[in-house]
């Protein structure tokens, strides 16, 4: 079992998932990716996850819907939203739900690193 923080990456875009997994691991953290909110929920990994990088717009359950569901069961995992749709309404809902960050796509890697370092270092 690894002592490195585990970052879950939930995004329907495989290229984004792969790039974020590589980036997170290059920063010294563990990473696991999921193609949908449903896949993440079914994985049974939530208890092990230390942070979630979460897309807003996905087929099926949206990132905001996943956040709401997780908040109903436990609010202990920091969420950093990543989205191509950086609108005030989505940002407000995410922040009201406890999101620790909100990044537009393309992702500002320096900003993401700052969020991760603030959470884990």
PDB file of C-alpha atoms in Angstrom:
ATOM      1  CA  UNK A   1       0.000   0.000   0.000  1.00  0.00           C
ATOM      2  CA  UNK A   2       1.335   3.416  -0.986  1.00  0.00           C
ATOM      3  CA  UNK A   3       1.692   6.291   1.465  1.00  0.00           C
ATOM      4  CA  UNK A   4       1.415   8.778  -1.389  1.00  0.00           C
ATOM      5  CA  UNK A   5      -1.851  10.738  -1.549  1.00  0.00           C
ATOM      6  CA  UNK A   6      -4.235   9.243  -4.104  1.00  0.00           C
ATOM      7  CA  UNK A   7      -5.822  11.636  -6.595  1.00  0.00           C
ATOM      8  CA  UNK A   8      -8.888  10.396  -8.474  1.00  0.00           C
ATOM      9  CA  UNK A   9      -9.327  11.885 -11.932  1.00  0.00           C
ATOM     10  CA  UNK A  10     -12.915  11.743 -13.187  1.00  0.00           C
ATOM     11  CA  UNK A  11     -13.281  12.964 -16.769  1.00  0.00           C
ATOM     12  CA  UNK A  12     -14.934  11.498 -19.862  1.00  0.00           C
ATOM     13  CA  UNK A  13     -12.082  12.655 -22.136  1.00  0.00           C
ATOM     14  CA  UNK A  14      -9.424   9.929 -22.268  1.00  0.00           C
ATOM     15  CA  UNK A  15      -6.690  12.341 -23.392  1.00  0.00           C
ATOM     16  CA  UNK A  16      -7.363  14.599 -20.394  1.00  0.00           C
ATOM     17  CA  UNK A  17      -7.407  11.619 -18.030  1.00  0.00           C
ATOM     18  CA  UNK A  18      -4.117  10.246 -19.346  1.00  0.00           C
ATOM     19  CA  UNK A  19      -2.402  13.638 -19.259  1.00  0.00           C
ATOM     20  CA  UNK A  20      -3.588  14.324 -15.715  1.00  0.00           C
ATOM     21  CA  UNK A  21      -2.559  10.873 -14.477  1.00  0.00           C
ATOM     22  CA  UNK A  22       0.932  11.447 -15.901  1.00  0.00           C
ATOM     23  CA  UNK A  23       1.130  14.946 -14.413  1.00  0.00           C
ATOM     24  CA  UNK A  24      -0.119  13.951 -10.949  1.00  0.00           C
ATOM     25  CA  UNK A  25       2.295  11.016 -10.806  1.00  0.00           C
ATOM     26  CA  UNK A  26       5.183  13.246 -11.951  1.00  0.00           C
ATOM     27  CA  UNK A  27       4.415  15.440  -8.930  1.00  0.00           C
ATOM     28  CA  UNK A  28       4.937  12.468  -6.625  1.00  0.00           C
ATOM     29  CA  UNK A  29       1.319  11.543  -5.938  1.00  0.00           C
ATOM     30  CA  UNK A  30      -0.651   8.430  -6.848  1.00  0.00           C
ATOM     31  CA  UNK A  31      -3.386   8.763  -9.464  1.00  0.00           C
ATOM     32  CA  UNK A  32      -6.248   6.669 -10.760  1.00  0.00           C
ATOM     33  CA  UNK A  33      -8.628   7.675 -13.512  1.00  0.00           C
ATOM     34  CA  UNK A  34     -12.315   7.082 -14.090  1.00  0.00           C
ATOM     35  CA  UNK A  35     -14.273   7.726 -17.298  1.00  0.00           C
ATOM     36  CA  UNK A  36     -17.486   8.756 -15.532  1.00  0.00           C
ATOM     37  CA  UNK A  37     -19.026   9.633 -12.202  1.00  0.00           C
ATOM     38  CA  UNK A  38     -20.765   6.271 -12.229  1.00  0.00           C
ATOM     39  CA  UNK A  39     -17.475   4.425 -12.773  1.00  0.00           C
ATOM     40  CA  UNK A  40     -15.968   6.284  -9.827  1.00  0.00           C
ATOM     41  CA  UNK A  41     -18.911   5.455  -7.573  1.00  0.00           C
ATOM     42  CA  UNK A  42     -18.851   1.782  -8.562  1.00  0.00           C
ATOM     43  CA  UNK A  43     -15.082   1.492  -8.049  1.00  0.00           C
ATOM     44  CA  UNK A  44     -15.291   1.319  -4.278  1.00  0.00           C
ATOM     45  CA  UNK A  45     -12.130   3.459  -4.068  1.00  0.00           C
ATOM     46  CA  UNK A  46     -13.661   6.539  -2.421  1.00  0.00           C
ATOM     47  CA  UNK A  47     -12.345   5.672   1.046  1.00  0.00           C
ATOM     48  CA  UNK A  48      -8.762   5.556  -0.309  1.00  0.00           C
ATOM     49  CA  UNK A  49      -8.977   8.751  -2.372  1.00  0.00           C
ATOM     50  CA  UNK A  50      -7.467  11.932  -0.932  1.00  0.00           C
ATOM     51  CA  UNK A  51      -8.598  14.384  -3.630  1.00  0.00           C
ATOM     52  CA  UNK A  52     -10.781  14.338  -6.741  1.00  0.00           C
ATOM     53  CA  UNK A  53     -10.081  16.173  -9.994  1.00  0.00           C
ATOM     54  CA  UNK A  54     -13.565  16.313 -11.430  1.00  0.00           C
ATOM     55  CA  UNK A  55     -14.936  17.373 -14.804  1.00  0.00           C
ATOM     56  CA  UNK A  56     -18.316  19.094 -14.753  1.00  0.00           C
ATOM     57  CA  UNK A  57     -19.834  18.086 -18.090  1.00  0.00           C
ATOM     58  CA  UNK A  58     -19.896  14.321 -18.604  1.00  0.00           C
ATOM     59  CA  UNK A  59     -22.425  11.892 -20.078  1.00  0.00           C
ATOM     60  CA  UNK A  60     -24.625  10.436 -17.367  1.00  0.00           C
ATOM     61  CA  UNK A  61     -24.099  12.004 -13.966  1.00  0.00           C
ATOM     62  CA  UNK A  62     -22.382  15.399 -14.115  1.00  0.00           C
ATOM     63  CA  UNK A  63     -19.505  16.385 -11.875  1.00  0.00           C
ATOM     64  CA  UNK A  64     -21.796  18.690  -9.921  1.00  0.00           C
ATOM     65  CA  UNK A  65     -24.237  15.815  -9.411  1.00  0.00           C
ATOM     66  CA  UNK A  66     -21.396  13.592  -8.196  1.00  0.00           C
ATOM     67  CA  UNK A  67     -20.277  16.311  -5.787  1.00  0.00           C
ATOM     68  CA  UNK A  68     -23.825  16.602  -4.410  1.00  0.00           C
ATOM     69  CA  UNK A  69     -24.061  12.829  -3.982  1.00  0.00           C
ATOM     70  CA  UNK A  70     -20.714  12.644  -2.208  1.00  0.00           C
ATOM     71  CA  UNK A  71     -21.721  15.534   0.045  1.00  0.00           C
ATOM     72  CA  UNK A  72     -24.809  13.578   1.104  1.00  0.00           C
ATOM     73  CA  UNK A  73     -22.667  10.630   2.219  1.00  0.00           C
ATOM     74  CA  UNK A  74     -19.395  12.272   3.310  1.00  0.00           C
ATOM     75  CA  UNK A  75     -17.800  15.654   2.799  1.00  0.00           C
ATOM     76  CA  UNK A  76     -14.260  14.650   3.556  1.00  0.00           C
ATOM     77  CA  UNK A  77     -12.700  14.625   0.067  1.00  0.00           C
ATOM     78  CA  UNK A  78     -11.450  17.861  -1.464  1.00  0.00           C
ATOM     79  CA  UNK A  79     -12.653  18.384  -5.034  1.00  0.00           C
ATOM     80  CA  UNK A  80     -10.920  20.449  -7.691  1.00  0.00           C
ATOM     81  CA  UNK A  81     -13.211  20.989 -10.657  1.00  0.00           C
ATOM     82  CA  UNK A  82     -11.855  21.101 -14.195  1.00  0.00           C
ATOM     83  CA  UNK A  83     -14.111  22.251 -16.986  1.00  0.00           C
ATOM     84  CA  UNK A  84     -14.295  23.681 -20.473  1.00  0.00           C
ATOM     85  CA  UNK A  85     -17.486  25.405 -19.328  1.00  0.00           C
ATOM     86  CA  UNK A  86     -16.291  27.962 -16.796  1.00  0.00           C
ATOM     87  CA  UNK A  87     -19.557  29.761 -16.207  1.00  0.00           C
ATOM     88  CA  UNK A  88     -20.531  31.661 -13.065  1.00  0.00           C
ATOM     89  CA  UNK A  89     -23.450  29.345 -12.244  1.00  0.00           C
ATOM     90  CA  UNK A  90     -21.355  26.151 -12.325  1.00  0.00           C
ATOM     91  CA  UNK A  91     -18.531  27.795 -10.407  1.00  0.00           C
ATOM     92  CA  UNK A  92     -20.968  29.037  -7.760  1.00  0.00           C
ATOM     93  CA  UNK A  93     -22.602  25.609  -7.345  1.00  0.00           C
ATOM     94  CA  UNK A  94     -19.182  23.937  -7.115  1.00  0.00           C
ATOM     95  CA  UNK A  95     -17.905  26.421  -4.525  1.00  0.00           C
ATOM     96  CA  UNK A  96     -21.149  26.263  -2.514  1.00  0.00           C
ATOM     97  CA  UNK A  97     -20.691  22.481  -2.483  1.00  0.00           C
ATOM     98  CA  UNK A  98     -17.245  22.845  -0.954  1.00  0.00           C
ATOM     99  CA  UNK A  99     -14.929  22.657  -3.975  1.00  0.00           C
ATOM    100  CA  UNK A 100     -11.395  23.724  -3.109  1.00  0.00           C
ATOM    101  CA  UNK A 101     -10.620  24.776  -6.674  1.00  0.00           C
ATOM    102  CA  UNK A 102     -12.028  25.392 -10.122  1.00  0.00           C
ATOM    103  CA  UNK A 103      -9.821  25.298 -13.230  1.00  0.00           C
ATOM    104  CA  UNK A 104     -10.794  25.905 -16.824  1.00  0.00           C
ATOM    105  CA  UNK A 105      -9.566  23.803 -19.727  1.00  0.00           C
ATOM    106  CA  UNK A 106      -6.938  23.878 -20.987  1.00  0.00           C
ATOM    107  CA  UNK A 107      -5.742  23.337 -17.436  1.00  0.00           C
ATOM    108  CA  UNK A 108      -3.233  25.731 -15.926  1.00  0.00           C
ATOM    109  CA  UNK A 109      -0.736  23.126 -14.688  1.00  0.00           C
ATOM    110  CA  UNK A 110       0.972  25.613 -12.348  1.00  0.00           C
ATOM    111  CA  UNK A 111      -2.370  26.405 -10.674  1.00  0.00           C
ATOM    112  CA  UNK A 112      -3.191  22.696 -10.373  1.00  0.00           C
ATOM    113  CA  UNK A 113       0.198  22.035  -8.790  1.00  0.00           C
ATOM    114  CA  UNK A 114      -0.435  24.845  -6.289  1.00  0.00           C
ATOM    115  CA  UNK A 115      -3.766  23.276  -5.310  1.00  0.00           C
ATOM    116  CA  UNK A 116      -2.188  19.845  -4.859  1.00  0.00           C
ATOM    117  CA  UNK A 117       0.739  21.195  -2.867  1.00  0.00           C
ATOM    118  CA  UNK A 118      -1.637  23.157  -0.622  1.00  0.00           C
ATOM    119  CA  UNK A 119      -3.582  19.962   0.063  1.00  0.00           C
ATOM    120  CA  UNK A 120      -0.716  17.518   0.540  1.00  0.00           C
ATOM    121  CA  UNK A 121       2.557  19.270   1.380  1.00  0.00           C
TER     122      UNK A 121
END
